[in-house]
mmCIF file of C-alpha atoms in Angstrom:
data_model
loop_
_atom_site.group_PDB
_atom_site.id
_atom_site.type_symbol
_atom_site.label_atom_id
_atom_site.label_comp_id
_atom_site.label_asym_id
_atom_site.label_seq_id
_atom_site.Cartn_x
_atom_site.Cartn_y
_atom_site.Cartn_z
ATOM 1 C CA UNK A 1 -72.346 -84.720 -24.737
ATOM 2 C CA UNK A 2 -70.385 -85.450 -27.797
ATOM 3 C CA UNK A 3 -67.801 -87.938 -27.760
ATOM 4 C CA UNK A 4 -65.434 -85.667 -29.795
ATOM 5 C CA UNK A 5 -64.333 -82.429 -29.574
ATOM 6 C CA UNK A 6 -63.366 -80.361 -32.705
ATOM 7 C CA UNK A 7 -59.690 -78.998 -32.038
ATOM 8 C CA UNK A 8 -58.188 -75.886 -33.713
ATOM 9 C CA UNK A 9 -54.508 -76.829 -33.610
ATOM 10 C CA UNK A 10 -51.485 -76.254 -35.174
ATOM 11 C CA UNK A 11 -50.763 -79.271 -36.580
ATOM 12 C CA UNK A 12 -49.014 -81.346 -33.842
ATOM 13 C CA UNK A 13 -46.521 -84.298 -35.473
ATOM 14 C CA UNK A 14 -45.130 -87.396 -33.654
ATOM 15 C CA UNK A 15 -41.710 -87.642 -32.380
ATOM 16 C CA UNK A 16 -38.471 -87.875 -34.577
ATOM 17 C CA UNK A 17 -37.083 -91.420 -32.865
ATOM 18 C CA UNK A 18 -39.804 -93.457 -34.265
ATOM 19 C CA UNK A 19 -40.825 -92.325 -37.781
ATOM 20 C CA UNK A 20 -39.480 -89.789 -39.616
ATOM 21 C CA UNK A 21 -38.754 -86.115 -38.459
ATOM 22 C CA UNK A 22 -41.556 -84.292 -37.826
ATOM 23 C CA UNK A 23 -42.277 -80.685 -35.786
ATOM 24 C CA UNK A 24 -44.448 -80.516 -33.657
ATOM 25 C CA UNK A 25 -47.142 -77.762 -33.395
ATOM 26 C CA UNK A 26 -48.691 -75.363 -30.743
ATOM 27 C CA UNK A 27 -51.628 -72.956 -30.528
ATOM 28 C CA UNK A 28 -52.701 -69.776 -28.934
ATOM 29 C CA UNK A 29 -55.627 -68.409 -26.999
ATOM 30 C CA UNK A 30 -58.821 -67.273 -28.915
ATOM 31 C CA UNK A 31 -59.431 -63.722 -29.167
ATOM 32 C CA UNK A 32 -62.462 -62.494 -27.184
ATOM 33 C CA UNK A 33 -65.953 -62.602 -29.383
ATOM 34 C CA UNK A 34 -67.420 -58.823 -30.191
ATOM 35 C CA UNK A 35 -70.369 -58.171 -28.618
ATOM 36 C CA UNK A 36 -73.720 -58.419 -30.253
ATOM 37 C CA UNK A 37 -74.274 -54.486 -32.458
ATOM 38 C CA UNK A 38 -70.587 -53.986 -32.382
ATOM 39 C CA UNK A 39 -68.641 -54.594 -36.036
ATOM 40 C CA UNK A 40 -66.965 -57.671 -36.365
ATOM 41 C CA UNK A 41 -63.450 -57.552 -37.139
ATOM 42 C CA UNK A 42 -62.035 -59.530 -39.712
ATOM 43 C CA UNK A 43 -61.624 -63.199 -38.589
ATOM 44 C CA UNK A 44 -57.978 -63.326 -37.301
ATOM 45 C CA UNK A 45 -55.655 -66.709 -38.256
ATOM 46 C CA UNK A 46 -57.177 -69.466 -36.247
ATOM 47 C CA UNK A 47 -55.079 -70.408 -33.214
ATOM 48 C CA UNK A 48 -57.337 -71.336 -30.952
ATOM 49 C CA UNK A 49 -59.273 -74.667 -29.377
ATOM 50 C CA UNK A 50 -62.802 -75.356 -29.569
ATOM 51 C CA UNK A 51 -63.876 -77.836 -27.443
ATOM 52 C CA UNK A 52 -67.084 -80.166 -26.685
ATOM 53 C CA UNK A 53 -67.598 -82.882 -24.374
ATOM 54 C CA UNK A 54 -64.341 -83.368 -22.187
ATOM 55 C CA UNK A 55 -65.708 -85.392 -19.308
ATOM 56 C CA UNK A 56 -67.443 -83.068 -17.643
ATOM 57 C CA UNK A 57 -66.884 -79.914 -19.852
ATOM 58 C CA UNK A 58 -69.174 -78.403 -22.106
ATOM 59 C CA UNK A 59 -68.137 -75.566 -23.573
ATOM 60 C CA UNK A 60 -65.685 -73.652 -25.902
ATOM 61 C CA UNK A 61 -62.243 -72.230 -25.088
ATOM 62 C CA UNK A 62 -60.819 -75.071 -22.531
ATOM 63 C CA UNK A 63 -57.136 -75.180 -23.194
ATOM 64 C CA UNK A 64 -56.177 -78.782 -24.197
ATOM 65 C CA UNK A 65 -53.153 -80.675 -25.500
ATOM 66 C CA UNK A 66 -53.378 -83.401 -28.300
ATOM 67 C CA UNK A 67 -52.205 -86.710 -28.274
ATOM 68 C CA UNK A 68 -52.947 -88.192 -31.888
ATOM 69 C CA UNK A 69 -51.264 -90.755 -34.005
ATOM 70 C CA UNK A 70 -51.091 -88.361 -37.460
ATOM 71 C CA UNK A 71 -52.983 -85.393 -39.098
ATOM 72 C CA UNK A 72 -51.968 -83.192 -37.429
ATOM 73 C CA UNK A 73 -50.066 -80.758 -39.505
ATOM 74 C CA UNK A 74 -53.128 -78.275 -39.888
ATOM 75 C CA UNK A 75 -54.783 -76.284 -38.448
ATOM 76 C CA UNK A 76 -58.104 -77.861 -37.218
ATOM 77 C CA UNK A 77 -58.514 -80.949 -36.483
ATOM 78 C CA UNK A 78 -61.557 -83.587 -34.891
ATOM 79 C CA UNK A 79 -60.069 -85.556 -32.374
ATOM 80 C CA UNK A 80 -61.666 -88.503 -29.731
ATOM 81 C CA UNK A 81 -62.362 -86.666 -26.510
ATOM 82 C CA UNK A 82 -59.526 -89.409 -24.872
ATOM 83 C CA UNK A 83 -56.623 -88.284 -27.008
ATOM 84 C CA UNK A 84 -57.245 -84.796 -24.962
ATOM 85 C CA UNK A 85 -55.799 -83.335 -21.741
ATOM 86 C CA UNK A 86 -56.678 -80.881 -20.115
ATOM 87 C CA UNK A 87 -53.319 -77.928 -19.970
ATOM 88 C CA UNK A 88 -52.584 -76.529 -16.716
ATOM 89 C CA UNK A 89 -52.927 -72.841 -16.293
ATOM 90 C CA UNK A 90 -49.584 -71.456 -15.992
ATOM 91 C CA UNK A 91 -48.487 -73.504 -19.493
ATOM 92 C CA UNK A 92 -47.956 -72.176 -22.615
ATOM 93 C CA UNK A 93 -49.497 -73.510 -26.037
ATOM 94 C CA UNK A 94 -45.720 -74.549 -27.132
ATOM 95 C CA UNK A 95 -44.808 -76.088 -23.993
ATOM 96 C CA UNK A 96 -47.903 -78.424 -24.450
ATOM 97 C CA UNK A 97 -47.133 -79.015 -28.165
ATOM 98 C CA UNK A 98 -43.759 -80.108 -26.468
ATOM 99 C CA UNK A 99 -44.696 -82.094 -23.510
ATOM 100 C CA UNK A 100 -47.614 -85.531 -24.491
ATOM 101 C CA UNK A 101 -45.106 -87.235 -27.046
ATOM 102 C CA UNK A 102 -41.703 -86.469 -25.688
ATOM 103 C CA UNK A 103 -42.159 -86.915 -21.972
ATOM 104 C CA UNK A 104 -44.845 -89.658 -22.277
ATOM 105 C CA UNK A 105 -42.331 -91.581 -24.436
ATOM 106 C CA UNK A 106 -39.267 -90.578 -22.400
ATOM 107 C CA UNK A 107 -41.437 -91.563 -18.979
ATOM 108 C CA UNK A 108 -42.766 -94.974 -20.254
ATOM 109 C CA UNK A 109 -39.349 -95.621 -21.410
ATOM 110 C CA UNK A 110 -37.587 -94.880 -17.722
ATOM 111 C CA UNK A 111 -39.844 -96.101 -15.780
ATOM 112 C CA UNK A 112 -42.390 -98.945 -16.984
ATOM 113 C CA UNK A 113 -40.029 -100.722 -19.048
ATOM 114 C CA UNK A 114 -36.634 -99.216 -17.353
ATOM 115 C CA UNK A 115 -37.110 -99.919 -13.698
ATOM 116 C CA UNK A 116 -35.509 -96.607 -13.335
ATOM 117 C CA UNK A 117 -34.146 -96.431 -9.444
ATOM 118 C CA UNK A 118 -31.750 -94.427 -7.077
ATOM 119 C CA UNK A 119 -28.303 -94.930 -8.221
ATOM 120 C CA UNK A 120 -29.374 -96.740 -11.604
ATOM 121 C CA UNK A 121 -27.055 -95.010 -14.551
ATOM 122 C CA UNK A 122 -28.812 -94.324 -18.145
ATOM 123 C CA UNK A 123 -27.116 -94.222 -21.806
ATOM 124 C CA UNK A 124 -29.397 -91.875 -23.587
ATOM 125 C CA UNK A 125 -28.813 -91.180 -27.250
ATOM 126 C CA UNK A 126 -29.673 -88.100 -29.322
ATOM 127 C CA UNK A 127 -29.902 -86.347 -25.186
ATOM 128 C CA UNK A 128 -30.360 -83.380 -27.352
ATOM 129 C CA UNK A 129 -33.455 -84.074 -29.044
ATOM 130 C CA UNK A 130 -36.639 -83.721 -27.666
ATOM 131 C CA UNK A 131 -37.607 -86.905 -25.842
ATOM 132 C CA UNK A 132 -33.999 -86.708 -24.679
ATOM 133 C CA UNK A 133 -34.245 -83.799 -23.087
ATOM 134 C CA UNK A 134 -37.430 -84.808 -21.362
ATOM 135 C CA UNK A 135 -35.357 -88.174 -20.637
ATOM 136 C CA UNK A 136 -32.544 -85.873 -18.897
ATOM 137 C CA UNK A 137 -35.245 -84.084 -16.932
ATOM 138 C CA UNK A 138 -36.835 -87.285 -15.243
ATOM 139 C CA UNK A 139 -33.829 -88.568 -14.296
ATOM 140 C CA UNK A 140 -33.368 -85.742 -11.944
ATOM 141 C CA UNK A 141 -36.596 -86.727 -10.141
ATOM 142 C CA UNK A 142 -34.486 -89.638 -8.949
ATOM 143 C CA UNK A 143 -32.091 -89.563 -6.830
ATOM 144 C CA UNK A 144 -28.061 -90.123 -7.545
ATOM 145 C CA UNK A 145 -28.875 -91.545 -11.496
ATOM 146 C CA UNK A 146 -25.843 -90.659 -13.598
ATOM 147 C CA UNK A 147 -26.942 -89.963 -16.627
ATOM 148 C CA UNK A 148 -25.003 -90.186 -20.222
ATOM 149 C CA UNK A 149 -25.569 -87.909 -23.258
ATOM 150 C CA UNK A 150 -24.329 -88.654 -26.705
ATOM 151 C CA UNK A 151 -24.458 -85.346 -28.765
ATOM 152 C CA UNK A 152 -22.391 -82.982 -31.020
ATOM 153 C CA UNK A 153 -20.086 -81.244 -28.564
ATOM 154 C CA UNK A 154 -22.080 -77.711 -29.545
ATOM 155 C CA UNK A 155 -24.498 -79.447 -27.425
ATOM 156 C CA UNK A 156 -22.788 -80.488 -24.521
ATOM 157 C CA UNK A 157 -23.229 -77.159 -22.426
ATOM 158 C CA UNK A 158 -26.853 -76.956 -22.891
ATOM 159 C CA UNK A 159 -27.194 -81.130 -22.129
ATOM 160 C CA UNK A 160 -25.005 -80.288 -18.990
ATOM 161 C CA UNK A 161 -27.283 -77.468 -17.778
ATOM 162 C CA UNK A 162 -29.878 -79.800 -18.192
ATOM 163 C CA UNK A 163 -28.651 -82.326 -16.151
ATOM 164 C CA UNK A 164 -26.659 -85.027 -18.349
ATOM 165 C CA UNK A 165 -23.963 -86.203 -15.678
ATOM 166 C CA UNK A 166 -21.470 -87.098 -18.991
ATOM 167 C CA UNK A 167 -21.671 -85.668 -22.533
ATOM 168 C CA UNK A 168 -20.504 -87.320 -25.008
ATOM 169 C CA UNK A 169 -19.734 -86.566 -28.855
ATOM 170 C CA UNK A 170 -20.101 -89.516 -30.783
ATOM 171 C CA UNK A 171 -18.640 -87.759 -33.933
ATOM 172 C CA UNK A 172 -14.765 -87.971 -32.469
ATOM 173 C CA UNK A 173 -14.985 -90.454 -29.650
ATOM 174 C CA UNK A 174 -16.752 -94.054 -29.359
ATOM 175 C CA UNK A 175 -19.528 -93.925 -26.546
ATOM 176 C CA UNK A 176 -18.651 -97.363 -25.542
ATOM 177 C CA UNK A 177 -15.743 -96.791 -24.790
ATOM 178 C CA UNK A 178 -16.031 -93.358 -23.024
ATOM 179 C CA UNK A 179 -18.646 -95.112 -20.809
ATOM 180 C CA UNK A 180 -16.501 -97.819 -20.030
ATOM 181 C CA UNK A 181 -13.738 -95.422 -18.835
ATOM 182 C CA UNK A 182 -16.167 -94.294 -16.133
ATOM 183 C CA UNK A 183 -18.317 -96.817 -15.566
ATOM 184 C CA UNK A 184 -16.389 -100.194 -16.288
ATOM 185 C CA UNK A 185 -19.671 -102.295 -15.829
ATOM 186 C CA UNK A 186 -21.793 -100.452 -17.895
ATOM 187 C CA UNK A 187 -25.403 -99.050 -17.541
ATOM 188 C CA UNK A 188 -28.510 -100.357 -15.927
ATOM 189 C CA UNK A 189 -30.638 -98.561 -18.933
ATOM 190 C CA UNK A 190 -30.135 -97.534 -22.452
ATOM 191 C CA UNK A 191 -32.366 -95.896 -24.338
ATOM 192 C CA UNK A 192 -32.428 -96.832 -28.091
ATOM 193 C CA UNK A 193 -33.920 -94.729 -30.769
ATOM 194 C CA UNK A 194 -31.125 -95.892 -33.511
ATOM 195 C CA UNK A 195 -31.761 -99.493 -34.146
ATOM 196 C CA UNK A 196 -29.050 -100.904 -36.149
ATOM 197 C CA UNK A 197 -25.862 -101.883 -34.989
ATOM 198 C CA UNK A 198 -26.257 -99.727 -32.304
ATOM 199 C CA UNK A 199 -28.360 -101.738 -30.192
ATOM 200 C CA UNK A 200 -26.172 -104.251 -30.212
ATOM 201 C CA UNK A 201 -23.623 -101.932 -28.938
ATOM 202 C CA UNK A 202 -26.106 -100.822 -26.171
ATOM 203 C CA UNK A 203 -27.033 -104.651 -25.349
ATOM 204 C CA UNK A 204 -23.569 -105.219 -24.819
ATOM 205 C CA UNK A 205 -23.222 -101.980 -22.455
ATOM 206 C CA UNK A 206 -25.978 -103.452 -19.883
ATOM 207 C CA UNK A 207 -24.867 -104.412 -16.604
ATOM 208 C CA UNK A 208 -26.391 -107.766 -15.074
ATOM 209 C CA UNK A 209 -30.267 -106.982 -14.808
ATOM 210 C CA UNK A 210 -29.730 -104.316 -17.333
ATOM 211 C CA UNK A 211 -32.485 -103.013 -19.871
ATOM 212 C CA UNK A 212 -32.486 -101.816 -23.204
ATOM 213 C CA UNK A 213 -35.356 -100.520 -24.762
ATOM 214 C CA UNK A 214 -35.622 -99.902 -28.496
ATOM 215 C CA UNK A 215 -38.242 -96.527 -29.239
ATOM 216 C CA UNK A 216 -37.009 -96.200 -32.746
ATOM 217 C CA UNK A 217 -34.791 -96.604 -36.167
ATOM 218 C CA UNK A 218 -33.029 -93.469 -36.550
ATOM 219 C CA UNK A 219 -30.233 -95.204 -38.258
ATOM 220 C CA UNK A 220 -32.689 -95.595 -41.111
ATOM 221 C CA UNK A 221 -33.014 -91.374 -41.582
ATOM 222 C CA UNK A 222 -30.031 -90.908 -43.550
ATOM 223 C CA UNK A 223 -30.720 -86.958 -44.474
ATOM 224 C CA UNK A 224 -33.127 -85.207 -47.224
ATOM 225 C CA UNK A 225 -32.445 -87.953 -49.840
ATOM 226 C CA UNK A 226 -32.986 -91.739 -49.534
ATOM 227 C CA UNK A 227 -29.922 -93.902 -49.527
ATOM 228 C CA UNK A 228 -31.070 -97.704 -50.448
ATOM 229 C CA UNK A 229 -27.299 -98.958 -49.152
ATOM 230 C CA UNK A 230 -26.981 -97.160 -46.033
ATOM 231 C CA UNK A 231 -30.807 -98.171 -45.184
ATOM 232 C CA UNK A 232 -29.882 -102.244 -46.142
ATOM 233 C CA UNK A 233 -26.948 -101.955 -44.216
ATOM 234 C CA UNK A 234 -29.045 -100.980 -40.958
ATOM 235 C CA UNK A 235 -31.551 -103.237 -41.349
ATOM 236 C CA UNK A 236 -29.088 -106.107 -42.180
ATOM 237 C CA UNK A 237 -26.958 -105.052 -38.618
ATOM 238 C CA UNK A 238 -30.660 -104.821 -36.573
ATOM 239 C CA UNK A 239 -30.158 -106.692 -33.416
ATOM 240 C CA UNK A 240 -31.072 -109.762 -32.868
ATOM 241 C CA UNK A 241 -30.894 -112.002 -29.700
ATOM 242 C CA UNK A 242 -32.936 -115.648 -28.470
ATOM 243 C CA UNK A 243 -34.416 -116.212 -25.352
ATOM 244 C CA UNK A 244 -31.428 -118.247 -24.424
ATOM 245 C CA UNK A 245 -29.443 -115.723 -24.344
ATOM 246 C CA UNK A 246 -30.975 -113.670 -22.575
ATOM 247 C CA UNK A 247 -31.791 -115.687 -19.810
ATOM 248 C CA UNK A 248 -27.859 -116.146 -19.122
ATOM 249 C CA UNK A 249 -26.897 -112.637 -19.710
ATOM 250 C CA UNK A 250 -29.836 -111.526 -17.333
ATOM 251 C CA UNK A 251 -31.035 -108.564 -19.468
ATOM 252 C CA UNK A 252 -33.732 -107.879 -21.139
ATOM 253 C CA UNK A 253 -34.262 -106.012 -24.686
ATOM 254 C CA UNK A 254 -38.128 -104.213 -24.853
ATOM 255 C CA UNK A 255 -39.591 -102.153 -27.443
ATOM 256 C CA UNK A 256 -41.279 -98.846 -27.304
ATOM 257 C CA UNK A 257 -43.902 -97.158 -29.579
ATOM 258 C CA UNK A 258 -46.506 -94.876 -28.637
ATOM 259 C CA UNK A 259 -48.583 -95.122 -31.517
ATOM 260 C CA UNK A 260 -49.469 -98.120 -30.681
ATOM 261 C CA UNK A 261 -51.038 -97.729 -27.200
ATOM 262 C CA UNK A 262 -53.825 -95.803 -29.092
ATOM 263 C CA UNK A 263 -56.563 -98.086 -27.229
ATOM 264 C CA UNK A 264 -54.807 -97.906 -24.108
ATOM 265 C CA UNK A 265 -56.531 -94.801 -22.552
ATOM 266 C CA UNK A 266 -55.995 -95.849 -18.938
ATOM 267 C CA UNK A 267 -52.568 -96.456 -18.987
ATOM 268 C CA UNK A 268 -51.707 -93.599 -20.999
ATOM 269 C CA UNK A 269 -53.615 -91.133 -19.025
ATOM 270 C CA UNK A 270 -52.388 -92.028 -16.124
ATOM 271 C CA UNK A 271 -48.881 -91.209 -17.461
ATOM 272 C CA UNK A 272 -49.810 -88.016 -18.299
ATOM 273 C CA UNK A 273 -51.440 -87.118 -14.793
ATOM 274 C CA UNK A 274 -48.067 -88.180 -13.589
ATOM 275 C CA UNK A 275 -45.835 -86.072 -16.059
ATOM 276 C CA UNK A 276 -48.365 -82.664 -15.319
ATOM 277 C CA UNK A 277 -47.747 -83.307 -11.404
ATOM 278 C CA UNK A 278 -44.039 -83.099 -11.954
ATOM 279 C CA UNK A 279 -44.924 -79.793 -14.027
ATOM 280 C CA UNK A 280 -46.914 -78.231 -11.861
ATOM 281 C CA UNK A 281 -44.210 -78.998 -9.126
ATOM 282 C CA UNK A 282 -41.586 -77.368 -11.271
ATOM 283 C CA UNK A 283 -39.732 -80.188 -11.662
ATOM 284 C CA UNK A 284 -40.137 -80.811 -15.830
ATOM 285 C CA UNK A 285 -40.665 -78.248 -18.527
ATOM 286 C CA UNK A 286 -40.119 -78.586 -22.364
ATOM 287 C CA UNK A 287 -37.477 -77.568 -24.204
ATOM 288 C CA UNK A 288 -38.289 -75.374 -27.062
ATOM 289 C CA UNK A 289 -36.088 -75.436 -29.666
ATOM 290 C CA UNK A 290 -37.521 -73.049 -32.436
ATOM 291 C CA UNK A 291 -41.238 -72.073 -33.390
ATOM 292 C CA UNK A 292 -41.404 -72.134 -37.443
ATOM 293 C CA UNK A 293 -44.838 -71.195 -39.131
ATOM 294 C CA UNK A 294 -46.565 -73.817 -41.583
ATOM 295 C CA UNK A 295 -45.029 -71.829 -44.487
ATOM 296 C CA UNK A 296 -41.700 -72.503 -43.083
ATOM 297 C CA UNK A 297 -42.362 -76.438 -43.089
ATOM 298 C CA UNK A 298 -39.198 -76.887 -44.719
ATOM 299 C CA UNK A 299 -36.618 -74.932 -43.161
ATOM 300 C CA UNK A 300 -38.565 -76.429 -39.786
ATOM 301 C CA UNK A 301 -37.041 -80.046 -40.994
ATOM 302 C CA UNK A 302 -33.777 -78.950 -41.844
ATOM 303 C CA UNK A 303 -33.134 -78.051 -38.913
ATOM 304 C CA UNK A 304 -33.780 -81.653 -37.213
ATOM 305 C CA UNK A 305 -32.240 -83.221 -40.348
ATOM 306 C CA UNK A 306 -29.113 -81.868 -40.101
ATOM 307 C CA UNK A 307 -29.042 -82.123 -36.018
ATOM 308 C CA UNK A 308 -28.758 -78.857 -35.309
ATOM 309 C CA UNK A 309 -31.880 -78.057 -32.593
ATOM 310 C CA UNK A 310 -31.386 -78.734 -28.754
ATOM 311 C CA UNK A 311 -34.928 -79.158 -27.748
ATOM 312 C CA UNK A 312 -38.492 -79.338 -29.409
ATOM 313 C CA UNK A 313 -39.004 -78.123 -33.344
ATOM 314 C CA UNK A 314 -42.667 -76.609 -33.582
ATOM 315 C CA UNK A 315 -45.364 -75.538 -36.233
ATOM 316 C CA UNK A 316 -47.233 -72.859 -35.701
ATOM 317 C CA UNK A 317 -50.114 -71.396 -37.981
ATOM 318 C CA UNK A 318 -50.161 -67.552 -38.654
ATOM 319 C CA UNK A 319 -47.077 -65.076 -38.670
ATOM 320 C CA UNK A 320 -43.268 -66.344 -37.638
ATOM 321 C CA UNK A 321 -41.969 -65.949 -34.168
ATOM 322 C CA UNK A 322 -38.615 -65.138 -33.047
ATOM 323 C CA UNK A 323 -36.978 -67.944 -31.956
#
């Protein structure tokens, strides 16, 4: 059997905390084949997956999700037969557009590097966004974790409903010093996708034992045009701490990026068997923001750029959807 499979996709993108914004894209089932002496309709927009050679599958229509690095804004693709999973029935194409980058990401992040435990409490930034969402969502599977949100207060309801124990707005109020009001030791685990100053801040939030674990340099996105200062003035306030240091503050600082576990198809996969046994229990499902077609690329990152989705930002190929 091949070692590939050729994918018809939608162009799935990485998520926005470690490179720059990008949606993510989704697919639908292929229409039936006509029989052989009927007339064949005219070919419709290709949203479907054509598949060879996943373990022990041979054959064309299997509905898969894609876990690649880049490329994927288009609509076929050739992909290694590893970077595919196999969907569960009852999910839709834009919940599994939604689910391999965000919840792998969000999981690894809790619970490899985090530790994450009963009674542990969690700062997550950008809660609304899509691995924070998923973040929100596996800290339910444990029991008694208050969890903290920093969002626009728009947000907070949604963030709430989704199970984000404090929302707060860092526009008018300093999330230090909120969490400090409630929790005057600080966190067990922050999750860092803004680099800059800000992991300082969330070093300095960690009670003894404490993690924080850096997935990306949002800091450095500083809207549609580039800003040389603002960018130099991130990178000059990155974090930095010595070994020393850490080994009398008893935390620990760990960096995240799932582009680079490319090779690592064990570990990987076995995060996603995890993360589809919480779905199939009911216990996760992704947050879909808006569903944009590839013509709509722009107004797609607009909306992540200026912070307005709660949830998952998709590309799909063919006509728009309501969203």
């Amino acid at each position: 059997m091949s070692a590939e499979r050729e994918v018809a996709e939608a162009g799935a993108g990485e998520d926005t905390t470690s490179q720059p914004p990008k949606a993510e894209a989704a697919s639908d089932p292929q229409p039936p084949v006509a029989s052989e002496g009927e007339a064949a309709a005219p070919p419709p927009p290709l949203r479907s997956l054509g598949l060879t050679g996943f373990g022990g599958y041979d054959k064309t229509g299997d509905r898969v999700m894609v876990l690649n690095r880049s490329g994927m804004w288009q609509e076929e693709v050739t992909v290694p037969s590893a970077q595919t999973f196999l969907m569960p029935e009852a999910m839709t194409f834009e919940e599994a557009a939604a689910l391999l980058v965000n919840y792998i990401t969000a999981y690894m992040v809790l619970f490899d590097f985090g530790n994450l435990r009963p009674g542990h409490s969690v700062l997550v930034h950008m809660a609304a966004g899509g691995v924070g969402m998923a973040a929100v969502q596996l800290c339910r599977t444990v029991e008694n974790v208050t969890v903290f949100g920093t969002a626009s207060a728009s947000k907070h309801k949604a963030l709430q409903e989704n199970g984000v124990t404090h929302a707060i707005d860092y526009h008018t109020a300093d999330y230090v010093d909120e969490i400090k009001k409630i929790s005057p030791r600080g966190v067990d685990i922050v999750m860092d996708p803004l680099g800059g100053s800000d992991t300082a801040k969330g070093y300095n939030l960690l009670k003894p034992m404490g993690k924080v674990i850096t997935y990306g340099m949002a800091n450095l996105l500083t809207g549609p045009k580039r800003n040389l200062m603002a960018l130099a003035r991130t990178w000059w306030n990155q974090f930095s701490v010595t070994a020393l240091q850490l080994l009398q503050a008893n935390r620990a600082v760990c960096g995240f990026h799932l582009g680079y576990l490319e090779g690592e198809v064990e570990l990987v996969s076995g995060v996603v068997a995890r993360l589809l046994a919480l779905y199939n229990q009911g216990r996760i499902k992704p947050h879909i923001d808006s569903v944009w077609p590839f013509e709509k690329v722009a107004d797609a990152m607009k909306q992540m750029q200026e912070k307005k989705n709660v949830g998952k930002v998709l590309l799909v190929p063919g006509p728009e959807k309501a969203n």
